[in-house]
PDB file of C-alpha atoms in Angstrom:
ATOM      1  CA  MET A  35     129.963 117.772 174.666  1.00 40.00           C
ATOM      2  CA  THR A  36     127.095 119.234 176.711  1.00 43.00           C
ATOM      3  CA  ALA A  37     125.314 117.307 179.426  1.00 42.00           C
ATOM      4  CA  ALA A  38     121.686 116.364 178.930  1.00 47.00           C
ATOM      5  CA  PRO A  39     119.293 118.499 180.959  1.00 58.00           C
ATOM      6  CA  SER A  40     118.318 116.897 184.234  1.00 88.00           C
ATOM      7  CA  VAL A  41     114.937 115.224 184.605  1.00 92.00           C
ATOM      8  CA  ALA A  42     114.073 117.590 187.466  1.00 92.00           C
ATOM      9  CA  ARG A  43     114.958 120.675 185.421  1.00 94.00           C
ATOM     10  CA  GLN A  44     112.909 119.418 182.488  1.00 95.00           C
ATOM     11  CA  ARG A  45     109.928 118.659 184.749  1.00 95.00           C
ATOM     12  CA  LEU A  46     110.103 122.117 186.335  1.00 96.00           C
ATOM     13  CA  LEU A  47     110.279 123.771 182.933  1.00 96.00           C
ATOM     14  CA  GLU A  48     107.360 121.734 181.539  1.00 96.00           C
ATOM     15  CA  VAL A  49     105.110 122.524 184.506  1.00 97.00           C
ATOM     16  CA  ALA A  50     106.112 126.195 184.601  1.00 97.00           C
ATOM     17  CA  SER A  51     105.614 126.534 180.832  1.00 96.00           C
ATOM     18  CA  ASP A  52     102.126 125.055 181.007  1.00 96.00           C
ATOM     19  CA  LEU A  53     101.129 127.258 183.957  1.00 97.00           C
ATOM     20  CA  PHE A  54     102.692 130.439 182.572  1.00 97.00           C
ATOM     21  CA  TYR A  55     100.908 129.938 179.260  1.00 96.00           C
ATOM     22  CA  ARG A  56      97.499 129.008 180.684  1.00 94.00           C
ATOM     23  CA  GLU A  57      97.340 131.330 183.684  1.00 95.00           C
ATOM     24  CA  GLY A  58      99.900 134.067 183.109  1.00 95.00           C
ATOM     25  CA  ILE A  59     103.470 134.675 184.175  1.00 95.00           C
ATOM     26  CA  ARG A  60     102.695 137.037 187.049  1.00 94.00           C
ATOM     27  CA  ALA A  61      99.805 134.884 188.346  1.00 95.00           C
ATOM     28  CA  ILE A  62     101.994 131.843 188.993  1.00 96.00           C
ATOM     29  CA  GLY A  63     104.426 131.685 191.893  1.00 95.00           C
ATOM     30  CA  VAL A  64     107.281 129.281 192.481  1.00 95.00           C
ATOM     31  CA  ASP A  65     105.317 127.520 195.236  1.00 96.00           C
ATOM     32  CA  THR A  66     102.665 126.485 192.706  1.00 97.00           C
ATOM     33  CA  ILE A  67     105.335 125.247 190.301  1.00 97.00           C
ATOM     34  CA  VAL A  68     107.069 123.269 193.052  1.00 96.00           C
ATOM     35  CA  GLU A  69     103.770 121.766 194.210  1.00 96.00           C
ATOM     36  CA  GLN A  70     102.566 120.757 190.738  1.00 96.00           C
ATOM     37  CA  SER A  71     105.944 119.495 189.530  1.00 95.00           C
ATOM     38  CA  GLY A  72     106.706 117.398 192.605  1.00 94.00           C
ATOM     39  CA  VAL A  73     110.235 118.817 192.593  1.00 94.00           C
ATOM     40  CA  GLY A  74     111.630 120.433 195.737  1.00 93.00           C
ATOM     41  CA  LYS A  75     112.140 124.165 196.046  1.00 94.00           C
ATOM     42  CA  ALA A  76     115.894 123.763 196.617  1.00 94.00           C
ATOM     43  CA  THR A  77     116.131 121.850 193.326  1.00 94.00           C
ATOM     44  CA  LEU A  78     114.139 124.544 191.548  1.00 94.00           C
ATOM     45  CA  TYR A  79     116.522 127.235 192.792  1.00 95.00           C
ATOM     46  CA  ARG A  80     119.547 125.130 191.871  1.00 95.00           C
ATOM     47  CA  HIS A  81     118.369 125.071 188.255  1.00 95.00           C
ATOM     48  CA  PHE A  82     116.684 128.487 188.178  1.00 95.00           C
ATOM     49  CA  PRO A  83     118.162 130.874 190.788  1.00 95.00           C
ATOM     50  CA  THR A  84     115.240 133.305 190.327  1.00 94.00           C
ATOM     51  CA  LYS A  85     111.726 133.161 188.938  1.00 95.00           C
ATOM     52  CA  ASP A  86     112.944 135.486 186.177  1.00 94.00           C
ATOM     53  CA  ASP A  87     115.465 132.815 185.130  1.00 94.00           C
ATOM     54  CA  LEU A  88     112.631 130.299 184.895  1.00 96.00           C
ATOM     55  CA  ILE A  89     110.483 132.719 182.865  1.00 96.00           C
ATOM     56  CA  ALA A  90     113.391 133.347 180.494  1.00 94.00           C
ATOM     57  CA  ALA A  91     114.002 129.594 180.114  1.00 96.00           C
ATOM     58  CA  TYR A  92     110.301 129.113 179.321  1.00 97.00           C
ATOM     59  CA  LEU A  93     110.408 131.725 176.544  1.00 96.00           C
ATOM     60  CA  GLU A  94     113.729 130.450 175.187  1.00 96.00           C
ATOM     61  CA  GLU A  95     112.208 126.967 174.873  1.00 96.00           C
ATOM     62  CA  GLU A  96     109.083 128.415 173.224  1.00 96.00           C
ATOM     63  CA  ASP A  97     111.364 130.280 170.815  1.00 97.00           C
ATOM     64  CA  ARG A  98     113.216 127.070 169.855  1.00 97.00           C
ATOM     65  CA  ARG A  99     109.919 125.211 169.365  1.00 96.00           C
ATOM     66  CA  HIS A 100     108.456 128.015 167.277  1.00 97.00           C
ATOM     67  CA  TRP A 101     111.376 128.184 164.839  1.00 98.00           C
ATOM     68  CA  ARG A 102     111.472 124.409 164.507  1.00 98.00           C
ATOM     69  CA  TRP A 103     107.750 124.504 163.617  1.00 97.00           C
ATOM     70  CA  PHE A 104     108.264 127.482 161.274  1.00 97.00           C
ATOM     71  CA  GLU A 105     110.989 125.612 159.364  1.00 97.00           C
ATOM     72  CA  GLU A 106     108.857 122.463 159.125  1.00 97.00           C
ATOM     73  CA  VAL A 107     105.933 124.433 157.693  1.00 97.00           C
ATOM     74  CA  ILE A 108     107.914 126.256 155.013  1.00 97.00           C
ATOM     75  CA  ALA A 109     110.070 123.229 154.115  1.00 97.00           C
ATOM     76  CA  ALA A 110     107.127 121.695 152.261  1.00 96.00           C
ATOM     77  CA  HIS A 111     107.374 124.515 149.676  1.00 97.00           C
ATOM     78  CA  GLU A 112     111.136 124.895 149.304  1.00 96.00           C
ATOM     79  CA  GLY A 113     112.001 127.412 146.584  1.00 96.00           C
ATOM     80  CA  GLU A 114     108.442 128.826 146.452  1.00 97.00           C
ATOM     81  CA  PRO A 115     108.453 131.807 148.833  1.00 97.00           C
ATOM     82  CA  VAL A 116     104.854 132.887 148.156  1.00 97.00           C
ATOM     83  CA  LYS A 117     103.620 129.383 148.946  1.00 97.00           C
ATOM     84  CA  GLN A 118     105.883 129.318 152.007  1.00 98.00           C
ATOM     85  CA  LEU A 119     104.349 132.543 153.316  1.00 97.00           C
ATOM     86  CA  LEU A 120     100.810 131.351 152.659  1.00 96.00           C
ATOM     87  CA  ALA A 121     101.484 127.928 154.194  1.00 97.00           C
ATOM     88  CA  TRP A 122     102.821 129.562 157.332  1.00 97.00           C
ATOM     89  CA  PHE A 123      99.764 131.804 157.645  1.00 96.00           C
ATOM     90  CA  GLU A 124      97.479 128.805 157.114  1.00 95.00           C
ATOM     91  CA  ALA A 125      99.370 126.907 159.832  1.00 96.00           C
ATOM     92  CA  CYS A 126      99.004 129.911 162.151  1.00 94.00           C
ATOM     93  CA  ALA A 127      95.281 130.045 161.432  1.00 91.00           C
ATOM     94  CA  GLN A 128      95.010 126.375 162.397  1.00 91.00           C
ATOM     95  CA  ARG A 129      96.813 127.063 165.665  1.00 90.00           C
ATOM     96  CA  LEU A 130      94.266 129.741 166.526  1.00 88.00           C
ATOM     97  CA  THR A 131      91.563 127.075 166.578  1.00 86.00           C
ATOM     98  CA  GLU A 132      93.436 124.513 168.686  1.00 87.00           C
ATOM     99  CA  PRO A 133      91.936 123.648 172.080  1.00 87.00           C
ATOM    100  CA  GLY A 134      93.651 125.562 174.873  1.00 87.00           C
ATOM    101  CA  PHE A 135      94.977 128.290 172.573  1.00 88.00           C
ATOM    102  CA  ARG A 136      95.620 131.371 174.690  1.00 89.00           C
ATOM    103  CA  GLY A 137      97.530 133.615 172.344  1.00 89.00           C
ATOM    104  CA  CYS A 138     101.180 134.011 171.552  1.00 93.00           C
ATOM    105  CA  PRO A 139     103.458 133.346 174.539  1.00 96.00           C
ATOM    106  CA  PHE A 140     105.758 136.181 173.465  1.00 96.00           C
ATOM    107  CA  LEU A 141     103.006 138.765 173.102  1.00 95.00           C
ATOM    108  CA  ASN A 142     101.522 137.551 176.380  1.00 95.00           C
ATOM    109  CA  ALA A 143     104.898 138.069 178.060  1.00 95.00           C
ATOM    110  CA  LEU A 144     105.213 141.574 176.630  1.00 94.00           C
ATOM    111  CA  ALA A 145     101.734 142.392 177.960  1.00 93.00           C
ATOM    112  CA  GLU A 146     102.762 141.301 181.450  1.00 94.00           C
ATOM    113  CA  ILE A 147     106.374 142.477 181.633  1.00 93.00           C
ATOM    114  CA  ALA A 148     107.106 146.079 180.770  1.00 90.00           C
ATOM    115  CA  GLU A 149     110.685 146.320 182.058  1.00 93.00           C
ATOM    116  CA  ALA A 150     112.998 146.419 179.046  1.00 94.00           C
ATOM    117  CA  SER A 151     115.836 145.006 181.169  1.00 94.00           C
ATOM    118  CA  HIS A 152     113.858 141.872 182.098  1.00 93.00           C
ATOM    119  CA  PRO A 153     115.277 138.760 180.342  1.00 92.00           C
ATOM    120  CA  ALA A 154     111.784 137.646 179.277  1.00 91.00           C
ATOM    121  CA  TYR A 155     111.071 141.052 177.744  1.00 94.00           C
ATOM    122  CA  ARG A 156     114.315 140.888 175.775  1.00 95.00           C
ATOM    123  CA  CYS A 157     113.564 137.325 174.627  1.00 95.00           C
ATOM    124  CA  ALA A 158     110.055 138.291 173.476  1.00 95.00           C
ATOM    125  CA  VAL A 159     111.300 141.367 171.593  1.00 96.00           C
ATOM    126  CA  GLU A 160     114.056 139.327 169.926  1.00 97.00           C
ATOM    127  CA  HIS A 161     111.484 136.729 168.875  1.00 97.00           C
ATOM    128  CA  GLU A 162     109.342 139.415 167.213  1.00 97.00           C
ATOM    129  CA  ARG A 163     112.389 140.900 165.480  1.00 97.00           C
ATOM    130  CA  GLU A 164     113.387 137.475 164.183  1.00 98.00           C
ATOM    131  CA  LEU A 165     109.873 136.894 162.878  1.00 98.00           C
ATOM    132  CA  GLN A 166     109.956 140.251 161.082  1.00 98.00           C
ATOM    133  CA  ARG A 167     113.380 139.343 159.640  1.00 98.00           C
ATOM    134  CA  ARG A 168     112.126 135.990 158.349  1.00 98.00           C
ATOM    135  CA  LEU A 169     109.005 137.545 156.856  1.00 98.00           C
ATOM    136  CA  PHE A 170     111.202 140.167 155.182  1.00 98.00           C
ATOM    137  CA  HIS A 171     113.474 137.479 153.756  1.00 98.00           C
ATOM    138  CA  LEU A 172     110.542 135.501 152.313  1.00 98.00           C
ATOM    139  CA  SER A 173     108.909 138.709 151.012  1.00 97.00           C
ATOM    140  CA  GLN A 174     112.141 139.655 149.297  1.00 97.00           C
ATOM    141  CA  GLN A 175     112.481 136.194 147.742  1.00 97.00           C
ATOM    142  CA  ALA A 176     108.851 136.369 146.595  1.00 97.00           C
ATOM    143  CA  GLY A 177     109.606 139.544 144.640  1.00 96.00           C
ATOM    144  CA  ALA A 178     107.558 141.962 146.736  1.00 96.00           C
ATOM    145  CA  HIS A 179     107.599 145.570 145.571  1.00 96.00           C
ATOM    146  CA  ASP A 180     108.606 146.687 149.093  1.00 97.00           C
ATOM    147  CA  PRO A 181     109.673 143.635 151.140  1.00 97.00           C
ATOM    148  CA  GLU A 182     110.139 145.619 154.337  1.00 98.00           C
ATOM    149  CA  GLN A 183     106.655 147.098 154.111  1.00 97.00           C
ATOM    150  CA  LEU A 184     105.137 143.690 153.390  1.00 97.00           C
ATOM    151  CA  ALA A 185     107.004 142.055 156.277  1.00 98.00           C
ATOM    152  CA  ASN A 186     105.809 144.771 158.655  1.00 98.00           C
ATOM    153  CA  GLN A 187     102.233 144.452 157.412  1.00 97.00           C
ATOM    154  CA  LEU A 188     102.285 140.667 157.748  1.00 97.00           C
ATOM    155  CA  LEU A 189     103.738 140.962 161.261  1.00 97.00           C
ATOM    156  CA  LEU A 190     100.902 143.312 162.239  1.00 96.00           C
ATOM    157  CA  VAL A 191      98.327 140.947 160.756  1.00 95.00           C
ATOM    158  CA  ILE A 192      99.613 137.867 162.562  1.00 95.00           C
ATOM    159  CA  ASN A 193     100.017 139.698 165.866  1.00 94.00           C
ATOM    160  CA  GLY A 194      96.515 141.130 165.523  1.00 92.00           C
ATOM    161  CA  ALA A 195      95.060 137.685 164.895  1.00 90.00           C
ATOM    162  CA  LEU A 196      96.973 136.169 167.813  1.00 90.00           C
ATOM    163  CA  THR A 197      95.775 138.817 170.247  1.00 87.00           C
ATOM    164  CA  SER A 198      92.185 139.058 169.025  1.00 84.00           C
ATOM    165  CA  ALA A 199      91.457 135.321 168.945  1.00 78.00           C
ATOM    166  CA  SER A 200      90.630 135.309 172.649  1.00 72.00           C
ATOM    167  CA  LEU A 201      88.428 138.403 172.236  1.00 72.00           C
ATOM    168  CA  LEU A 202      86.551 137.455 169.085  1.00 70.00           C
ATOM    169  CA  GLY A 203      86.693 133.698 169.315  1.00 62.00           C
ATOM    170  CA  GLU A 204      89.251 131.804 167.335  1.00 54.00           C
ATOM    171  CA  ALA A 205      87.081 131.284 164.215  1.00 61.00           C
ATOM    172  CA  THR A 206      86.923 134.926 163.076  1.00 71.00           C
ATOM    173  CA  PRO A 207      90.660 135.742 163.185  1.00 77.00           C
ATOM    174  CA  ALA A 208      91.538 132.308 161.780  1.00 78.00           C
ATOM    175  CA  VAL A 209      89.272 132.802 158.765  1.00 80.00           C
ATOM    176  CA  GLN A 210      90.451 136.347 158.126  1.00 88.00           C
ATOM    177  CA  LEU A 211      94.160 135.728 158.717  1.00 91.00           C
ATOM    178  CA  THR A 212      94.973 133.887 155.503  1.00 92.00           C
ATOM    179  CA  THR A 213      92.631 136.085 153.443  1.00 93.00           C
ATOM    180  CA  ILE A 214      94.302 139.302 154.590  1.00 95.00           C
ATOM    181  CA  ALA A 215      97.819 137.898 154.255  1.00 96.00           C
ATOM    182  CA  ALA A 216      97.118 136.641 150.713  1.00 95.00           C
ATOM    183  CA  HIS A 217      95.648 140.023 149.763  1.00 96.00           C
ATOM    184  CA  LEU A 218      98.694 141.930 151.055  1.00 97.00           C
ATOM    185  CA  ILE A 219     101.069 139.569 149.245  1.00 97.00           C
ATOM    186  CA  ASP A 220      99.068 139.881 145.995  1.00 96.00           C
ATOM    187  CA  LEU A 221      99.127 143.686 146.206  1.00 95.00           C
ATOM    188  CA  GLN A 222     102.913 143.722 146.663  1.00 95.00           C
ATOM    189  CA  LEU A 223     103.475 141.321 143.772  1.00 94.00           C
ATOM    190  CA  ALA A 224     101.127 143.292 141.497  1.00 93.00           C
ATOM    191  CA  ARG A 225     102.968 146.525 142.326  1.00 90.00           C
ATOM    192  CA  ALA A 226     106.292 144.817 141.572  1.00 87.00           C
ATOM    193  CA  GLN A 227     105.019 143.652 138.174  1.00 87.00           C
ATOM    194  CA  ALA A 228     103.633 147.101 137.381  1.00 81.00           C
ATOM    195  CA  LYS A 229     107.031 148.747 137.829  1.00 67.00           C
ATOM    196  CA  PRO A 230     108.228 150.441 134.626  1.00 60.00           C
TER     197      PRO A 230
END
């Protein structure tokens, strides 16, 4: 039986997560987190011995939340992989238009942290690999001509939309996201049906 996380740890993680997402990982120091959380520095270091540990915990929590959300979205279309893919892209498009949207926390982390040995870098890369794996699995179930190619294309499309929303305004990528994804899926299914 595992112990419930402490209230102080949870408060530190919530404040750090909000600040890291809104302002950037490198821009926020532990003093700001301590000040805004109301938790003492000694308590912070007891739960997170280094800032890197706190960054990694932030991304691990984001990862858990993302996969919970992913499963909720596709569960509505159990046994219909094409609809599951399209529903997920529609849900992503909606997220692009939410107030306070500032991109994907994993892509943001990769933009800020280039050291492959950093725990946050590893967490972000693993998240992207898992997304590609899940897209491949759904593409395969959907009967795509080349599921790996489709998964890679869909990954590029979603990552492009996530990174360009702040540049182009959320409306343009959100509108185009589902259109492009549906087109790529249709092309793969048509090629599969055209096989001799």
